[in-house]
CSV table of C-alpha atoms in Angstrom, one decimal:
chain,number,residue,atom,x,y,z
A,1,UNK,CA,0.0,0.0,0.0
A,2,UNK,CA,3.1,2.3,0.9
A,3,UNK,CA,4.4,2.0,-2.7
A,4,UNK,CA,1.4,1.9,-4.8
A,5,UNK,CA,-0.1,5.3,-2.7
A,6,UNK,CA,3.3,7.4,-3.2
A,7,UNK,CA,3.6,5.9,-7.0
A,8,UNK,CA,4.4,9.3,-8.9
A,9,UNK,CA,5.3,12.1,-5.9
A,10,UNK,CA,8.8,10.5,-5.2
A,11,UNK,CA,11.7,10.9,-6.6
A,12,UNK,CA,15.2,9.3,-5.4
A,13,UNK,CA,16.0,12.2,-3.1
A,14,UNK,CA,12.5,12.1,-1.6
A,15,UNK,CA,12.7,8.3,-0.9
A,16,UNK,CA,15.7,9.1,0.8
A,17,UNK,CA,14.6,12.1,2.8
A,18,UNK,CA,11.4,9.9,3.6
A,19,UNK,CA,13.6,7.0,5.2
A,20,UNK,CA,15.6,10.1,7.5
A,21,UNK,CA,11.8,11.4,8.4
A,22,UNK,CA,10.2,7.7,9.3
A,23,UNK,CA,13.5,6.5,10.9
A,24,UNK,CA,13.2,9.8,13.5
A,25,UNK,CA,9.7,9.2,13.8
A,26,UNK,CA,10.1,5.3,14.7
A,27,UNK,CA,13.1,6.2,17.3
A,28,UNK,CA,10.8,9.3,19.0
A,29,UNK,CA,8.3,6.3,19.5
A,30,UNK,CA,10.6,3.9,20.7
A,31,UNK,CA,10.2,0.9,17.8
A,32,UNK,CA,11.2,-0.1,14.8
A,33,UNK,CA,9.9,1.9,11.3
A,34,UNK,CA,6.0,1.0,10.3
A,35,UNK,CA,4.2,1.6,7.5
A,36,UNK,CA,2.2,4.3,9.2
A,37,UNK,CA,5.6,5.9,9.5
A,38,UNK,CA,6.4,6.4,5.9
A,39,UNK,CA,3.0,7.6,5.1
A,40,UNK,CA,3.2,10.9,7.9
A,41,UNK,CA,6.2,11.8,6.1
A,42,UNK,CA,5.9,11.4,2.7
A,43,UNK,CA,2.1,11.8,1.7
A,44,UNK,CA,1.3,15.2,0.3
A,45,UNK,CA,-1.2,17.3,1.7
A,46,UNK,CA,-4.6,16.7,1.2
A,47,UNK,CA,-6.8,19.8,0.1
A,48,UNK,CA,-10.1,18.3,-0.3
A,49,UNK,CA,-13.0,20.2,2.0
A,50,UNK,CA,-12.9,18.5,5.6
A,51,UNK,CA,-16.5,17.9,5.5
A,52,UNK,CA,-15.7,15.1,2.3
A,53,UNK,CA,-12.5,14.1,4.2
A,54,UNK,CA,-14.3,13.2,7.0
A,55,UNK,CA,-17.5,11.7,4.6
A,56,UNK,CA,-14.7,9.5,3.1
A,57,UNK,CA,-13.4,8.4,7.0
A,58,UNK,CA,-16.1,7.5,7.7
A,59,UNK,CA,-17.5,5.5,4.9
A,60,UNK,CA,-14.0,3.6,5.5
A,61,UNK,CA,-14.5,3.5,9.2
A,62,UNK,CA,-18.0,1.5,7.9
A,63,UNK,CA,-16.1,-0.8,6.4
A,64,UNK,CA,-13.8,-1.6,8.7
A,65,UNK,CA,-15.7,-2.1,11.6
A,66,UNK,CA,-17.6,-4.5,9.7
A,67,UNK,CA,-14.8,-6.4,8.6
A,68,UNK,CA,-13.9,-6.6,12.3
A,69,UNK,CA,-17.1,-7.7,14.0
A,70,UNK,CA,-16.8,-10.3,11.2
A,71,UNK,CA,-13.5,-11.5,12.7
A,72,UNK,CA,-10.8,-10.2,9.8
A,73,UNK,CA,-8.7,-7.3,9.6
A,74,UNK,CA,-8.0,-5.3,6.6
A,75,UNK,CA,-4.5,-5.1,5.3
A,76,UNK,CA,-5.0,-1.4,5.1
A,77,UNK,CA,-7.4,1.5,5.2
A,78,UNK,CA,-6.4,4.8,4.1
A,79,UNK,CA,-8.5,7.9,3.4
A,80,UNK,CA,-6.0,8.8,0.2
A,81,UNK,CA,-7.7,10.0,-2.7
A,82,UNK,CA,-5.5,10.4,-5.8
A,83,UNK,CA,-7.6,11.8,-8.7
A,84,UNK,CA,-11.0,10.9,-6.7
A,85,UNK,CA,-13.0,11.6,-4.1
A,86,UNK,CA,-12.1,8.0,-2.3
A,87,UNK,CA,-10.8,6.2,-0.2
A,88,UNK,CA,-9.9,2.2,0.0
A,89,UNK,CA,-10.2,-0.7,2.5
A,90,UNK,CA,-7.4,-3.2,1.1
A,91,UNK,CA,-8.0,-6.7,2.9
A,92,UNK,CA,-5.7,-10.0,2.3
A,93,UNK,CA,-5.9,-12.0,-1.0
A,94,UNK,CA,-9.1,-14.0,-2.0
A,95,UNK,CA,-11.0,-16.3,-0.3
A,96,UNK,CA,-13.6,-18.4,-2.6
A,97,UNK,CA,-16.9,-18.1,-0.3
A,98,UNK,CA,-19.8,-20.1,-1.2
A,99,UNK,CA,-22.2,-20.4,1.9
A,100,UNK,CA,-25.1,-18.1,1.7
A,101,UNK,CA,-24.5,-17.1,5.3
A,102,UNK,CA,-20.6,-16.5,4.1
A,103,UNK,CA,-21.7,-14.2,1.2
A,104,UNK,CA,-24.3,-12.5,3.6
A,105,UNK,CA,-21.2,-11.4,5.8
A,106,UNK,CA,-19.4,-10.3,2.7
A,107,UNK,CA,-22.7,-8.3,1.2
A,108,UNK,CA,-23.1,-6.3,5.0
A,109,UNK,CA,-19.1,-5.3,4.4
A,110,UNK,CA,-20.0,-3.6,1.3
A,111,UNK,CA,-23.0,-2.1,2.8
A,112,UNK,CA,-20.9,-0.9,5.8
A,113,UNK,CA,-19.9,2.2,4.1
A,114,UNK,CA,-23.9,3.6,3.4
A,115,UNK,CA,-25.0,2.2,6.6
A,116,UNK,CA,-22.3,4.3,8.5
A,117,UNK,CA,-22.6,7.4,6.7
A,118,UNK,CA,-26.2,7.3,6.9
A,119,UNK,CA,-26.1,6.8,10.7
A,120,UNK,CA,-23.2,9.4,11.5
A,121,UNK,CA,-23.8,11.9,8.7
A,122,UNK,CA,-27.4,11.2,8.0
A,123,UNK,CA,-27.0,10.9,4.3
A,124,UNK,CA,-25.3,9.0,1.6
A,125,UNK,CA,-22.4,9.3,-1.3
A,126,UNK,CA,-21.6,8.1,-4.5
A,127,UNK,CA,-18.8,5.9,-2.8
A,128,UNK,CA,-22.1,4.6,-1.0
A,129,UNK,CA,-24.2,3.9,-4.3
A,130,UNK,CA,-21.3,2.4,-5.7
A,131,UNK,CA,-21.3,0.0,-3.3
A,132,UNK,CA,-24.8,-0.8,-3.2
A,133,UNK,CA,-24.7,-1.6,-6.7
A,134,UNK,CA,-21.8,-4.2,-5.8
A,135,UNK,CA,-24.0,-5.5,-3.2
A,136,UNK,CA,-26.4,-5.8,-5.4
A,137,UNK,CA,-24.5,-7.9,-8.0
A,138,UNK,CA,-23.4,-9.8,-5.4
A,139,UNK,CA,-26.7,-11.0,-4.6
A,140,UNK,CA,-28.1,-11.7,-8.2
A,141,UNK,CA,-25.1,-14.0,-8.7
A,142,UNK,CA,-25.6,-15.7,-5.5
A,143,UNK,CA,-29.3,-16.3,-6.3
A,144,UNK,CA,-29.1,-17.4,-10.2
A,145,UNK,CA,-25.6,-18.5,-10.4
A,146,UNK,CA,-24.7,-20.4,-7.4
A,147,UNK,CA,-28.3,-21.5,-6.3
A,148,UNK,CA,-28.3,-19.9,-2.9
A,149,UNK,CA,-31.5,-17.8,-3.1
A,150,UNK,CA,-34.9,-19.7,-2.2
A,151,UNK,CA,-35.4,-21.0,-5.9
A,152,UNK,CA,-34.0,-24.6,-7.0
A,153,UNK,CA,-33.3,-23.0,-10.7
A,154,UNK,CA,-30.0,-21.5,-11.3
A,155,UNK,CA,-28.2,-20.1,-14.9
A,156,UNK,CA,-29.6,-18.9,-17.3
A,157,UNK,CA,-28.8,-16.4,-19.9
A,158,UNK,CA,-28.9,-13.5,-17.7
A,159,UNK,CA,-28.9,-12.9,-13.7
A,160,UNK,CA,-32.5,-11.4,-14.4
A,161,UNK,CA,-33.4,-14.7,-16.3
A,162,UNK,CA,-33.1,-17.4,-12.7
A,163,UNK,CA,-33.5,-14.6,-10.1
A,164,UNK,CA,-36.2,-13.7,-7.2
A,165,UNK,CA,-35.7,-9.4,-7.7
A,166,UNK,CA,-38.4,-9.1,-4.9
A,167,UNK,CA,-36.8,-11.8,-3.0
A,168,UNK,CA,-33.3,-9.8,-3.7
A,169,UNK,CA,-34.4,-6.8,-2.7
A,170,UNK,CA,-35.6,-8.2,0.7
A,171,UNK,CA,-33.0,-9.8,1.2
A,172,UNK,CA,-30.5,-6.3,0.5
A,173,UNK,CA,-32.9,-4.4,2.7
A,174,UNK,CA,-32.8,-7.1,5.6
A,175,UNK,CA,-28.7,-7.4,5.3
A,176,UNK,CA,-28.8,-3.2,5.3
A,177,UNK,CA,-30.7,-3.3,8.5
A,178,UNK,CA,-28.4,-5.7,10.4
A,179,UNK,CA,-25.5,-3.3,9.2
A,180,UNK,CA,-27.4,-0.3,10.3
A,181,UNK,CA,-28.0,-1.6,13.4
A,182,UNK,CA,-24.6,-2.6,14.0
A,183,UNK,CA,-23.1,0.5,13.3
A,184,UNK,CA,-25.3,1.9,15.9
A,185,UNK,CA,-24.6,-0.4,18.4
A,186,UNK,CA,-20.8,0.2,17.3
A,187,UNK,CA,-21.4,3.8,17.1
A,188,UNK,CA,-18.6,5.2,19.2
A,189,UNK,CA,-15.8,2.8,17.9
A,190,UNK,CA,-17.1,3.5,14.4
A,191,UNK,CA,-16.6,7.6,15.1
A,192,UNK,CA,-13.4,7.1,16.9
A,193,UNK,CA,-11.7,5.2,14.1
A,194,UNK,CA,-12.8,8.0,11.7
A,195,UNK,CA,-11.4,10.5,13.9
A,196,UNK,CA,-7.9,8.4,13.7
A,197,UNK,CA,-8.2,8.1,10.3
A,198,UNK,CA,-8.6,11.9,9.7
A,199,UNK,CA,-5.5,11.9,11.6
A,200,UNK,CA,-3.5,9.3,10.1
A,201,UNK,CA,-5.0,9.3,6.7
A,202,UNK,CA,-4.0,5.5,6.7
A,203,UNK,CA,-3.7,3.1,9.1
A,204,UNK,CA,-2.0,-0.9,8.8
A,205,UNK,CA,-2.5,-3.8,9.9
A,206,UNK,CA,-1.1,-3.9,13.1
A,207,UNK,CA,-2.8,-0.6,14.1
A,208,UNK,CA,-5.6,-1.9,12.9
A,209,UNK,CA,-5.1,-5.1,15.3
A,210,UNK,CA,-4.7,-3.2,18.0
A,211,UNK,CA,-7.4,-1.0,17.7
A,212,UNK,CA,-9.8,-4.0,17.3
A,213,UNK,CA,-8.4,-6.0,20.4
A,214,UNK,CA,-8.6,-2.8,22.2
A,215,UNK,CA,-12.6,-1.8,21.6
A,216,UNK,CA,-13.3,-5.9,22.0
A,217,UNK,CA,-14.0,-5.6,18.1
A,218,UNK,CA,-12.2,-9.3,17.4
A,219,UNK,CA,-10.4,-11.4,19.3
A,220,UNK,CA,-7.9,-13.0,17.5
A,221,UNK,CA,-5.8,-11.8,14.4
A,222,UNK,CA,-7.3,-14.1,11.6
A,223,UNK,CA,-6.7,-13.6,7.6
A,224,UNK,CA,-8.4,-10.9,5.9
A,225,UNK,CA,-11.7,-10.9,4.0
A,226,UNK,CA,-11.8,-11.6,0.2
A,227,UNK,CA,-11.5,-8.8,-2.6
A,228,UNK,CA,-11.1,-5.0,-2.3
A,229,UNK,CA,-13.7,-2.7,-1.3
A,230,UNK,CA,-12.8,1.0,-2.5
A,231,UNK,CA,-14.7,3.4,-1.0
């Protein structure tokens, strides 16, 4: 994440001037260099408003806390936005899921974004549409291609051709509910990790661990969750 976010602002000087700046930085705090590290020094200053900044943290805070109560954590999550409006919640490799109760976990990820925006901010984004309509997907192939809605027929030419839409649509609307009301019972954690975020602008792994132990999000450090959800 370190070298795909400072692609194209660093030159051989400022790699080297970024090493000096994350080296003092690590020794100040008494460990070795982290990612987090290396971001502070080298990112370049963000002058989008603060009310999108903190829309974005938010939506990625979603995301994450979901992720979490599902018992992965991302690889990264950084508020970064090169050339958009987004953000990104990068998680570890692909894992083929096939259980409707598995893709149901990985359909209320993608939803985490809305659900916390529309519960902290009380509206929605386009990062928030977009993933709606990749929920949404999501479902239609789990229904017609992989037989795991309540009809026994599955193919067909099209998703539209095998598919329950009325069915789908409950079934979005009951997944958005449980995420809604998890980011309300998760309310505090879910604001607090935005607030780091605005700090940090990105946040690793192990920060992200210890963040998680800390609020009793997860209790033990298991592989990421499948994919890439970009906020």
């Amino acid at each position: 994440p370190v070298a795909v976010s400072l692609a194209g602002f660093t030159s051989g000087a400022d790699a080297a001037r970024i090493a000096r700046d994350a080296r003092r930085l690590a020794r100040q705090a008494g460990r070795a260099v982290i990612s987090e590290d290396l971001f502070a020094v080298a990112l370049p200053p963000d002058d989008r408003p603060p009310e999108i900044q903190r829309r974005i943290a938010v939506h990625e805070a979603g995301h994450t806390v979901m992720q979490m109560l599902r018992g992965r954590i991302p690889r990264s999550v950084s508020i970064i936005g090169i050339g958009t409006l987004g953000g990104a919640t990068i998680t570890e490799g692909v894992i083929e899921e096939s259980r409707a109760v598995d893709l149901d976990a990985r359909i209320a990820v993608l939803l985490g974004g809305r659900a916390a925006e529309e519960i902290i901010l009380g509206s929605v984004s386009g990062g928030a549409l977009s993933d709606l309509a990749e929920a949404s997907r999501l479902a239609y192939e789990m229904s017609g291609r992989l037989g795991l809605g309540d009809h026994l027929s599955v193919g067909g030419d099209s998703a539209g051709d095998s598919v329950d839409r009325a069915g789908i649509e409950s079934q979005l609307r009951r997944i958005y509910g449980m995420a809604l009301l998890r980011m309300v019972e998760r309310k505090n954690d879910l604001v607090d990790l935005a607030d780091l975020l605005l700090d940090r602008r990105v946040l690793g792994r192990q920060a992200l661990t210890r963040f998680a132990r800390e609020r009793g999000l997860i209790q033990e450090d298991t592989p990421g969750a499948p994919g890439r959800m970009a906020g």
